[in-house]
PDB file of C-alpha atoms in Angstrom:
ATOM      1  CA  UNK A 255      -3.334   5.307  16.291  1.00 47.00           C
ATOM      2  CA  UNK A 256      -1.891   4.188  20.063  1.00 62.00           C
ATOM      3  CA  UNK A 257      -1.638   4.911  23.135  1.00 71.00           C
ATOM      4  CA  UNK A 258       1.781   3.989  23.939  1.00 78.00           C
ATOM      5  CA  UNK A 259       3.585   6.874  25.454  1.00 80.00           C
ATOM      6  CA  UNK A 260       0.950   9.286  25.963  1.00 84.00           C
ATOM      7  CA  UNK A 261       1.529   8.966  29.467  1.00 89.00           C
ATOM      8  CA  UNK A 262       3.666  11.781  29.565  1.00 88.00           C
ATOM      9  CA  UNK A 263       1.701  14.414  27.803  1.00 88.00           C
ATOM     10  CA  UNK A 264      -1.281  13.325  30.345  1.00 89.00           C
ATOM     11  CA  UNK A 265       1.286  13.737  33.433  1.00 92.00           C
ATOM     12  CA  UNK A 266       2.419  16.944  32.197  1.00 91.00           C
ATOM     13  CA  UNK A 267      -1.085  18.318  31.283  1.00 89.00           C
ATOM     14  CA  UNK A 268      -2.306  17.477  34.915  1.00 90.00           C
ATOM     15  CA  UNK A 269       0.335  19.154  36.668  1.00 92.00           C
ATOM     16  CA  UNK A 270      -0.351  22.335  34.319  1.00 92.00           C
ATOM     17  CA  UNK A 271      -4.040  22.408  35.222  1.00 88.00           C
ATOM     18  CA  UNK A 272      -4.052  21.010  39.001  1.00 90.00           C
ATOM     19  CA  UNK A 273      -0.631  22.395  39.743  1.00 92.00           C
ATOM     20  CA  UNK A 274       0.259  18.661  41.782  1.00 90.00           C
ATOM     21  CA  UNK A 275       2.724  16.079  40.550  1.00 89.00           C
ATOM     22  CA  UNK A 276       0.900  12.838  40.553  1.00 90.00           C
ATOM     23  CA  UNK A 277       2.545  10.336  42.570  1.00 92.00           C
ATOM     24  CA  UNK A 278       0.359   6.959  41.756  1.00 92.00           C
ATOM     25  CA  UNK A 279      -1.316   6.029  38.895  1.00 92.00           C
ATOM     26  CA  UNK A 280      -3.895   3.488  38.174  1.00 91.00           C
ATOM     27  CA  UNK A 281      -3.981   2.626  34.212  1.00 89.00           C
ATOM     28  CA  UNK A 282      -5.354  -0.183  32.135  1.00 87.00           C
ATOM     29  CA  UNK A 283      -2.929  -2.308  29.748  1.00 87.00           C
ATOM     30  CA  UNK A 284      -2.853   0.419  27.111  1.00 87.00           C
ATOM     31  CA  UNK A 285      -0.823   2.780  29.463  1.00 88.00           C
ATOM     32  CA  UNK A 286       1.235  -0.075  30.661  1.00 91.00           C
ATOM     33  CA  UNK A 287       3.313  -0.573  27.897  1.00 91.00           C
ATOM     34  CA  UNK A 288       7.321  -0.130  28.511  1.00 92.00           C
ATOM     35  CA  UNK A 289       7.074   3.498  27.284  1.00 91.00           C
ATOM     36  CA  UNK A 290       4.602   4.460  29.508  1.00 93.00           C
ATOM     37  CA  UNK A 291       6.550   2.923  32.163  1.00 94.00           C
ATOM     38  CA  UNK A 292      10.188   4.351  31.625  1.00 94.00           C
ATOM     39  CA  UNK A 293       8.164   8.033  31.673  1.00 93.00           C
ATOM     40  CA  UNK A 294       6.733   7.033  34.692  1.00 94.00           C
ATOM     41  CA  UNK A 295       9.937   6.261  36.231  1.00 95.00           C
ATOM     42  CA  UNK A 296      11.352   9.314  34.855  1.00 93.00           C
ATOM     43  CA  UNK A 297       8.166  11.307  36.963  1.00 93.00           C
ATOM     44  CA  UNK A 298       8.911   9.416  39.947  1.00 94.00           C
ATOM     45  CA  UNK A 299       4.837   7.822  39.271  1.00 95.00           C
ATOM     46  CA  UNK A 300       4.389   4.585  40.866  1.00 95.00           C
ATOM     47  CA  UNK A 301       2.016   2.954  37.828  1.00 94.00           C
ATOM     48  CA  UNK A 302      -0.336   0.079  38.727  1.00 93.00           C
ATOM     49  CA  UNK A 303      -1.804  -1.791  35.833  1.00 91.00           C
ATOM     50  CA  UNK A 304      -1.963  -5.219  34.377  1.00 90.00           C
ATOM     51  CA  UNK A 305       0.321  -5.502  31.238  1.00 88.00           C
ATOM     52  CA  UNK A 306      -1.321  -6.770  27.969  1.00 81.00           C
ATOM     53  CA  UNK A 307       0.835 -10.066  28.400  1.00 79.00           C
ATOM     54  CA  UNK A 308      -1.245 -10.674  32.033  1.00 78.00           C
ATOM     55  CA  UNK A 309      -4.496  -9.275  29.997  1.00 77.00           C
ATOM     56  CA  UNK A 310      -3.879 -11.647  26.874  1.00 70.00           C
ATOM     57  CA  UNK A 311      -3.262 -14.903  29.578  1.00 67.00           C
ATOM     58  CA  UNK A 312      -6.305 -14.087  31.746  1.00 69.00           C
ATOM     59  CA  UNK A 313      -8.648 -13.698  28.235  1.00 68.00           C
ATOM     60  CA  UNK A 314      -7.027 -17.019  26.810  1.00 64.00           C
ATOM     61  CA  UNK A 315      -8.201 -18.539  30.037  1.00 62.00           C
ATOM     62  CA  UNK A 316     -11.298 -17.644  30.739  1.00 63.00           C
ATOM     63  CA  UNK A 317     -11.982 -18.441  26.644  1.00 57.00           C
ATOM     64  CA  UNK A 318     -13.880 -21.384  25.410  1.00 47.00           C
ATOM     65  CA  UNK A 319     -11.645 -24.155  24.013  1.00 49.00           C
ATOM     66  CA  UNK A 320     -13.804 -24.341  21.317  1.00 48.00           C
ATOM     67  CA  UNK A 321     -13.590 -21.066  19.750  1.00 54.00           C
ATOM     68  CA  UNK A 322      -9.795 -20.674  20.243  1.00 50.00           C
ATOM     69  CA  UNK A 323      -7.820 -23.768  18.827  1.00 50.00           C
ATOM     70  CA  UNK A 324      -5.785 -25.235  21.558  1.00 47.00           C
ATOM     71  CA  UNK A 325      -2.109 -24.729  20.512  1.00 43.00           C
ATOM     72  CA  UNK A 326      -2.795 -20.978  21.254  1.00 47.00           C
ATOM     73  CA  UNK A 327      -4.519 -21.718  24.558  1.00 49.00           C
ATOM     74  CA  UNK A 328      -1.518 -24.333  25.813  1.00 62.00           C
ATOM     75  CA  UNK A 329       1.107 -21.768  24.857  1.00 80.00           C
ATOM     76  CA  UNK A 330       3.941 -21.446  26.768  1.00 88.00           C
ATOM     77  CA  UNK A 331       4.223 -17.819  27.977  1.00 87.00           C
ATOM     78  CA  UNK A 332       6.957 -15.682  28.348  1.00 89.00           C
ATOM     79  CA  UNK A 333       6.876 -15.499  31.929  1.00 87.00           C
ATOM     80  CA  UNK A 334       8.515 -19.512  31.680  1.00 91.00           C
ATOM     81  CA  UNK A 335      11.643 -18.375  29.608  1.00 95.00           C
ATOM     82  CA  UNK A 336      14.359 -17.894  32.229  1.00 95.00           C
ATOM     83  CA  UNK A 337      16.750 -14.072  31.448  1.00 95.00           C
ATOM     84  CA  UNK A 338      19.753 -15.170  31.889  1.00 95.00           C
ATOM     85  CA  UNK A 339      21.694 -11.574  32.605  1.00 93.00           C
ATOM     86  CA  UNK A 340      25.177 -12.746  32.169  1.00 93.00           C
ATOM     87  CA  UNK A 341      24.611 -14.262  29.029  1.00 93.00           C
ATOM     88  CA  UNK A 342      22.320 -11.813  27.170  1.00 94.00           C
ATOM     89  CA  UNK A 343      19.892 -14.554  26.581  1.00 95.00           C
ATOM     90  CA  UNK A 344      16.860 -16.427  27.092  1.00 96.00           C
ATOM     91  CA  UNK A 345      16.544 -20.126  28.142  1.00 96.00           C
ATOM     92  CA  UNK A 346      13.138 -21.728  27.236  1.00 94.00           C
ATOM     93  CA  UNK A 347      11.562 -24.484  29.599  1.00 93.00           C
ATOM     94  CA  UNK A 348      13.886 -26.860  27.726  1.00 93.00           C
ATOM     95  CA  UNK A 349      16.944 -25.761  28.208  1.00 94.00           C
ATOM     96  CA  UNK A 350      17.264 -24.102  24.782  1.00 94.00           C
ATOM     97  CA  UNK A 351      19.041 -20.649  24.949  1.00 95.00           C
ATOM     98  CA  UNK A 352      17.396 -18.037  22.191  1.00 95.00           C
ATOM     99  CA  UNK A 353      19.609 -15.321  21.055  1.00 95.00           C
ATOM    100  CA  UNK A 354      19.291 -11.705  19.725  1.00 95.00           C
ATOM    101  CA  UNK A 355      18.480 -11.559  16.450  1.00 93.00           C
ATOM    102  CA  UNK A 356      17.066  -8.194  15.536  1.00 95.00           C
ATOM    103  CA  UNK A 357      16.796  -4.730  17.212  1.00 95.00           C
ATOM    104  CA  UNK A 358      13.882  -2.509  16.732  1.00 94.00           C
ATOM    105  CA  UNK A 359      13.374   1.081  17.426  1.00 92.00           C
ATOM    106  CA  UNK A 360       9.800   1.920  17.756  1.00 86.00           C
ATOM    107  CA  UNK A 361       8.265   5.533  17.797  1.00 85.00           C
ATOM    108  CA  UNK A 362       5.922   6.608  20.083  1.00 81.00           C
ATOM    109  CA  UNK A 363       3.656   9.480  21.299  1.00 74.00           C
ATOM    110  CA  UNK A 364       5.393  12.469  22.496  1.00 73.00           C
ATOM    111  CA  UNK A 365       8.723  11.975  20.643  1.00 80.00           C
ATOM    112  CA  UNK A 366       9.623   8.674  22.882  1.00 83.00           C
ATOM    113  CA  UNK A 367      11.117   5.668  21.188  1.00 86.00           C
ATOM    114  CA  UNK A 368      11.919   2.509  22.457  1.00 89.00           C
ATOM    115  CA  UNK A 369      14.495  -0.361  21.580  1.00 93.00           C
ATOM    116  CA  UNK A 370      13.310  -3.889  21.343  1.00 94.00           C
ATOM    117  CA  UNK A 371      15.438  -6.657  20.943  1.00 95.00           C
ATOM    118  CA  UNK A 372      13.825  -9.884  19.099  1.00 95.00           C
ATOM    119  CA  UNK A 373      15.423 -12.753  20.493  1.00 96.00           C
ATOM    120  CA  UNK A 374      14.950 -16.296  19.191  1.00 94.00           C
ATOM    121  CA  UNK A 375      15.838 -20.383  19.368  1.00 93.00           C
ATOM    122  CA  UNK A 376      17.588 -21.987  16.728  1.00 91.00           C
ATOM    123  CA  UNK A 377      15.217 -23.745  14.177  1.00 90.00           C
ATOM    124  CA  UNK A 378      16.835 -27.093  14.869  1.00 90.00           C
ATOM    125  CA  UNK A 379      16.169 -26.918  18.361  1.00 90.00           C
ATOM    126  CA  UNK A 380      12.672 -26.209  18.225  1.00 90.00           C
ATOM    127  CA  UNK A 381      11.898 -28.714  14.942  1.00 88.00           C
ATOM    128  CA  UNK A 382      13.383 -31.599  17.256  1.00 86.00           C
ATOM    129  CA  UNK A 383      11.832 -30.078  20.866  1.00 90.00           C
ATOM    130  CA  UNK A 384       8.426 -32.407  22.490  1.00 90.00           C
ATOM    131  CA  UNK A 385       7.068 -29.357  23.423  1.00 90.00           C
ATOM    132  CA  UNK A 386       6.890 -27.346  19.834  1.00 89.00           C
ATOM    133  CA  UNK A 387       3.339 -27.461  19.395  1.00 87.00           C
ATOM    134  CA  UNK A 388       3.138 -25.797  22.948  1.00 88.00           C
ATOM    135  CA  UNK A 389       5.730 -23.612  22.280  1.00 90.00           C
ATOM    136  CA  UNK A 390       5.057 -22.115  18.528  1.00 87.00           C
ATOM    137  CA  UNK A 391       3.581 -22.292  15.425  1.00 82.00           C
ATOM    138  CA  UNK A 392       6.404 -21.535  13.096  1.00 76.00           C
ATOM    139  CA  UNK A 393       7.443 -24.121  10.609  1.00 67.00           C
ATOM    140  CA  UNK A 394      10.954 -22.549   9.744  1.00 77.00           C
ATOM    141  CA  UNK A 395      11.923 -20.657  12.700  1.00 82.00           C
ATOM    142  CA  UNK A 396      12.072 -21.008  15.969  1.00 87.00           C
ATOM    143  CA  UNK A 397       9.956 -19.378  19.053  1.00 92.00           C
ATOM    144  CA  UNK A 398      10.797 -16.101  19.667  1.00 93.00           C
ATOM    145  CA  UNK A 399      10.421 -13.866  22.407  1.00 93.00           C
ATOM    146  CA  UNK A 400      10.895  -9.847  22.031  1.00 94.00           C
ATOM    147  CA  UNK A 401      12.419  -7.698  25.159  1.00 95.00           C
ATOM    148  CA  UNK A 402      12.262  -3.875  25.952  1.00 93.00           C
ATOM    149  CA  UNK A 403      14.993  -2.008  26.498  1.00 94.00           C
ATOM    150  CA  UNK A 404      12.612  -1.439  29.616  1.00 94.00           C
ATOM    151  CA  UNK A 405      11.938  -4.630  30.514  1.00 94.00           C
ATOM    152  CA  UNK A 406      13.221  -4.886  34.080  1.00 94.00           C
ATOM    153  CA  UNK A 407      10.169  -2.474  34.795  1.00 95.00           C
ATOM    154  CA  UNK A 408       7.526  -4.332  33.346  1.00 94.00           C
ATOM    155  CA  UNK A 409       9.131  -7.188  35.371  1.00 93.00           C
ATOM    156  CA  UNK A 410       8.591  -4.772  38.395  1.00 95.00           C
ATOM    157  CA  UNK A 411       5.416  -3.968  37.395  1.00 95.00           C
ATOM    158  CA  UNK A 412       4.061  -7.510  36.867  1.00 92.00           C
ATOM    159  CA  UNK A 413       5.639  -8.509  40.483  1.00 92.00           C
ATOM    160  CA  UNK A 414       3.968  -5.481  42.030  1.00 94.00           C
ATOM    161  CA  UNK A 415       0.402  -6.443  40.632  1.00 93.00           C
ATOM    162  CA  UNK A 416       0.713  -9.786  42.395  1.00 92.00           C
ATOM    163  CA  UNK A 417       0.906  -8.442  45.565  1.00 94.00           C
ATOM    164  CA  UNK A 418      -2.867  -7.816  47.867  1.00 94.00           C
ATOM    165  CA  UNK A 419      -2.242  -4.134  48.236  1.00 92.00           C
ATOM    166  CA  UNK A 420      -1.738  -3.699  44.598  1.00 92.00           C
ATOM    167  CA  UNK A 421      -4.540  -5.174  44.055  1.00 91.00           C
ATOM    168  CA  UNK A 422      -6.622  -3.913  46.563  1.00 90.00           C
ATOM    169  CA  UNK A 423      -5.732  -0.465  45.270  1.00 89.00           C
ATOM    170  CA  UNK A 424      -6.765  -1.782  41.460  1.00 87.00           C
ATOM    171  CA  UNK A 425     -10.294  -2.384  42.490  1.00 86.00           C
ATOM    172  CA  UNK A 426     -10.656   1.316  43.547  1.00 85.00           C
ATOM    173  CA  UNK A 427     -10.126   1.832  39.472  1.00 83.00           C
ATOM    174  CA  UNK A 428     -12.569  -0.057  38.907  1.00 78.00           C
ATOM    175  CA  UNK A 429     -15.544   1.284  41.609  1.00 78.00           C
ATOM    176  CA  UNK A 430     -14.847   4.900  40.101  1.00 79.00           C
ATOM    177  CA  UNK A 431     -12.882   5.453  36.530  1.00 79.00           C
ATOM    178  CA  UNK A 432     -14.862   2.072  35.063  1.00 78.00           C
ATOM    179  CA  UNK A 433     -18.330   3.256  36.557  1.00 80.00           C
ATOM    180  CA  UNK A 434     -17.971   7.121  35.035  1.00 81.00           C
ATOM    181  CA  UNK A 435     -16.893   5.433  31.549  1.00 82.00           C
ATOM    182  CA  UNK A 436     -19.958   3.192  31.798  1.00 84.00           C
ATOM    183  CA  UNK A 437     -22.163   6.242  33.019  1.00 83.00           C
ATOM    184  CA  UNK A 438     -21.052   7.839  29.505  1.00 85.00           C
ATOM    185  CA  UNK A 439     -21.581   5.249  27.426  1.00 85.00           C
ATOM    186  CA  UNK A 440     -24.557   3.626  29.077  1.00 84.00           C
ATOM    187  CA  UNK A 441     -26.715   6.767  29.806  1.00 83.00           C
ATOM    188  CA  UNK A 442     -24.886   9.812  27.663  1.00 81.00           C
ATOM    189  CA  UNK A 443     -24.927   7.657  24.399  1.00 84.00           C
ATOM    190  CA  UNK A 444     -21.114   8.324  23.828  1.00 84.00           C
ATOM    191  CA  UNK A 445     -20.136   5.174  22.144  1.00 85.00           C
ATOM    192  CA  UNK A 446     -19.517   6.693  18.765  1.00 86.00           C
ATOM    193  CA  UNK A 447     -18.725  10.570  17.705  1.00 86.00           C
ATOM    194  CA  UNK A 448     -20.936  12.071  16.128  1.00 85.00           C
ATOM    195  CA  UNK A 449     -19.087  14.912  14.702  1.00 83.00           C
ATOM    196  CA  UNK A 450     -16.343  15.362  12.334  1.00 88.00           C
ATOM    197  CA  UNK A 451     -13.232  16.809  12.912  1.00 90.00           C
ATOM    198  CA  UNK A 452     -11.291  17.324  16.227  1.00 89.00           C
ATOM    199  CA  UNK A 453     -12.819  20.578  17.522  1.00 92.00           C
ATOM    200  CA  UNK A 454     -16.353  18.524  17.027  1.00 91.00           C
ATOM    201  CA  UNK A 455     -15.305  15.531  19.001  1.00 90.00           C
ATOM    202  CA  UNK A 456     -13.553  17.923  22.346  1.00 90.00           C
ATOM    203  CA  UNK A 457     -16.625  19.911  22.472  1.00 91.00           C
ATOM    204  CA  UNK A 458     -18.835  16.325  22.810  1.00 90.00           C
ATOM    205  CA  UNK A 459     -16.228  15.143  24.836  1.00 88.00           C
ATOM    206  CA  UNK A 460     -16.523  18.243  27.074  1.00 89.00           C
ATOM    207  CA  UNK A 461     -20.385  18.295  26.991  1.00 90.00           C
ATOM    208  CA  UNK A 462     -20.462  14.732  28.159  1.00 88.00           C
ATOM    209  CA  UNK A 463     -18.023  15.084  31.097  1.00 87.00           C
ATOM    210  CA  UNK A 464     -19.442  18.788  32.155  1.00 90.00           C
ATOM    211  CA  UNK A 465     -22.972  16.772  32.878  1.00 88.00           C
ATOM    212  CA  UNK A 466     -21.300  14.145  34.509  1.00 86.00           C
ATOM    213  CA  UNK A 467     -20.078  16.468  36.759  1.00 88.00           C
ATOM    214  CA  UNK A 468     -23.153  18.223  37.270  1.00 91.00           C
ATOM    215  CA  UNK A 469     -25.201  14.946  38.261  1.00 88.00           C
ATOM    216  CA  UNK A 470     -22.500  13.839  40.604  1.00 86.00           C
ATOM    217  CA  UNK A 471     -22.013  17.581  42.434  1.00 90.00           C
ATOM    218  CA  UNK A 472     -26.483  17.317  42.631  1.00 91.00           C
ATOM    219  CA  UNK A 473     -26.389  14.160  43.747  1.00 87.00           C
ATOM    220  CA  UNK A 474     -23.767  15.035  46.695  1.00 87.00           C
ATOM    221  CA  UNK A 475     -25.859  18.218  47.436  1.00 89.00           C
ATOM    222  CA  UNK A 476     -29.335  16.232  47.854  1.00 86.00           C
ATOM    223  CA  UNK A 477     -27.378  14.013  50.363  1.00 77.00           C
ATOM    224  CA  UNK A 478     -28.929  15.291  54.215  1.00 73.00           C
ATOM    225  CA  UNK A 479     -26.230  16.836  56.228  1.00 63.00           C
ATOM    226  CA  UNK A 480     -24.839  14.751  59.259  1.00 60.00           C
ATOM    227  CA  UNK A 481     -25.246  16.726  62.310  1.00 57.00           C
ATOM    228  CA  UNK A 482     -21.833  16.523  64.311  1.00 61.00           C
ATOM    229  CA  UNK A 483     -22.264  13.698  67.191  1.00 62.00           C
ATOM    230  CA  UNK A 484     -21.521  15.245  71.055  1.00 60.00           C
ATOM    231  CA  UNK A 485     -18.974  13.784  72.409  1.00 62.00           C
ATOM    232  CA  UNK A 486     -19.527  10.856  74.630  1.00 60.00           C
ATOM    233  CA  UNK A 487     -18.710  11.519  78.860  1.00 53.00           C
ATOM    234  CA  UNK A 488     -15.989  10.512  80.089  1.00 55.00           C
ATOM    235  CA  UNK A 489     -16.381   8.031  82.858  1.00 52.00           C
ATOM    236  CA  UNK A 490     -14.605   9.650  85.562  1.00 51.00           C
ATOM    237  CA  UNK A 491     -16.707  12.818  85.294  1.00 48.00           C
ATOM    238  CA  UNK A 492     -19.972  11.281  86.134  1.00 46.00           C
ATOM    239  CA  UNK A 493     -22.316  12.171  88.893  1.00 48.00           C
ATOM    240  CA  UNK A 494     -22.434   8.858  91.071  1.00 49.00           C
ATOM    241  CA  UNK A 495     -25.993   8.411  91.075  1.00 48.00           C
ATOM    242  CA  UNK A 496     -26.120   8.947  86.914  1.00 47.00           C
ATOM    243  CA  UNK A 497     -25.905   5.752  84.710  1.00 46.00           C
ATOM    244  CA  UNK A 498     -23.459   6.252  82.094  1.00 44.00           C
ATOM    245  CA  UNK A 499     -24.981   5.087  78.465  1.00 47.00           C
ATOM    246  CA  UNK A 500     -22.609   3.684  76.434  1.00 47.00           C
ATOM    247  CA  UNK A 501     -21.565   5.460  72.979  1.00 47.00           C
ATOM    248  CA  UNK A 502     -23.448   4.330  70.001  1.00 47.00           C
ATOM    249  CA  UNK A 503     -20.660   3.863  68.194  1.00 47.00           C
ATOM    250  CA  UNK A 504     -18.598   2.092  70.645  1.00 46.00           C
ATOM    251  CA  UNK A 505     -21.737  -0.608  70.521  1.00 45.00           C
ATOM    252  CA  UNK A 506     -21.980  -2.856  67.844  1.00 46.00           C
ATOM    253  CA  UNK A 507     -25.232  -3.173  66.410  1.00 48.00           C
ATOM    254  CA  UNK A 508     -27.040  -5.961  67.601  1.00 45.00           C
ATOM    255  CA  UNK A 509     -30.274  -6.199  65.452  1.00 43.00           C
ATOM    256  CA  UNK A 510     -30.914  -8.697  63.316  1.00 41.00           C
ATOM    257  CA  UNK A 511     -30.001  -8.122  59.501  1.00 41.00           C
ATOM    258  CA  UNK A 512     -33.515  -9.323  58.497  1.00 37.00           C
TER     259      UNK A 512
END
């Protein structure tokens, strides 16, 4: 099974059980594929998420070279063939153009489907290029390089996770959604159903998120309640022969962090 589209049943089932339209969304690469995003343009969702192209790049980096051979780790990405709009084609880091070759229509969750186009280069071109062990594998054909119907938001999307608010906002996914997945895994044992069948695996699925939400509405109950602050004086009001202490939290703090 995938995930690609289910974006839209998960919009629509929050708005039926919250009764608000969601606005922003925060997803990893599985809900960042261009179905998800042409049915979060539809929503009017802004969606902020690394693609699996950025996820596959940052993996292939981070990777030892000597577990991954190193004509997949020196591959030349995507991102470095040039769209050329006018033409309907791609231009590789040589100057090659690649052409359509193939269209695919691809069905998704929720009744979506999605076009992609399969472009690629000319087999001469890439048997005679410097750069072919860089640039693919293929013996007979050339490199080829497959674009959504969607594609100019995924472009979007990939400029709009490069910028510091984007990101910024990313790393608030990770200091909530990642810690309650790791809670359930780590502490509730859910890393594998136990039950068969789907009305089994809801009513773990429900068991395990109803005590998650217990703990976390105990824990904010044990927290003391803050008693509200007076209000500092204003300076103009005081008596002449009354010293005015400053407001605690108009003075930064001093002491020593050790």
């Amino acid at each position: 099974s995938s995930d690609n589209g289910t974006s839209g049943p998960m919009l629509a089932r929050h708005r039926r059980l919250t009764g608000v339209a969601l606005r922003t969304l925060l997803a990893d690469s599985k809900y960042t594929t261009p179905t998800d995003l042409a049915i979060c343009d539809r929503a009017n969702v802004t969606l902020y998420g690394y693609t699996q192209e950025q996820v596959g790049a940052s993996r292939k980096a981070s990777s030892s070279q000597d577990r991954i051979p190193q004509d997949r780790i020196s591959q030349i990405p995507k991102s470095r063939f040039v769209w050329l709009e006018e033409e309907g084609q791609y231009q590789c880091p040589e100057g090659h153009r690649l052409s359509c070759r193939a269209i695919r229509t691809n069905h998704c969750a929720g009744g979506e489907t999605v076009r992609t186009m399969i472009y690629a280069c000319r087999a001469s071109d890439c048997q005679g290029c410097p750069r072919r062990a860089q640039c693919t594998s293929s013996g007979k054909s050339g490199r080829e390089i497959r674009r959504s119907e969607h594609e100019p938001l995924v472009e979007a999307l990939m400029a709009r996770m490069q910028t510091p608010e984007a990101q910024a906002l990313f790393r608030r996914r990770q200091e909530t959604v990642e810690l309650a997945i790791a809670d359930v895994k780590q502490h509730r044992k859910l890393v594998r159903f136990s039950g068969h069948g789907l009305t089994a695996v809801r009513a773990e699925v429900g068991l395990s998120v109803l005590a998650h939400n217990a703990l976390t509405l105990l824990a904010a109950l044990r927290e003391p309640a803050q008693a509200p602050r007076p209000p500092p004086i204003p300076r103009n009001t005081a008596p002449e022969n009354e010293t005015i202490s400053p407001d605690p939290a108009e003075t930064p703090d001093r002491r020593s962090p050790f």
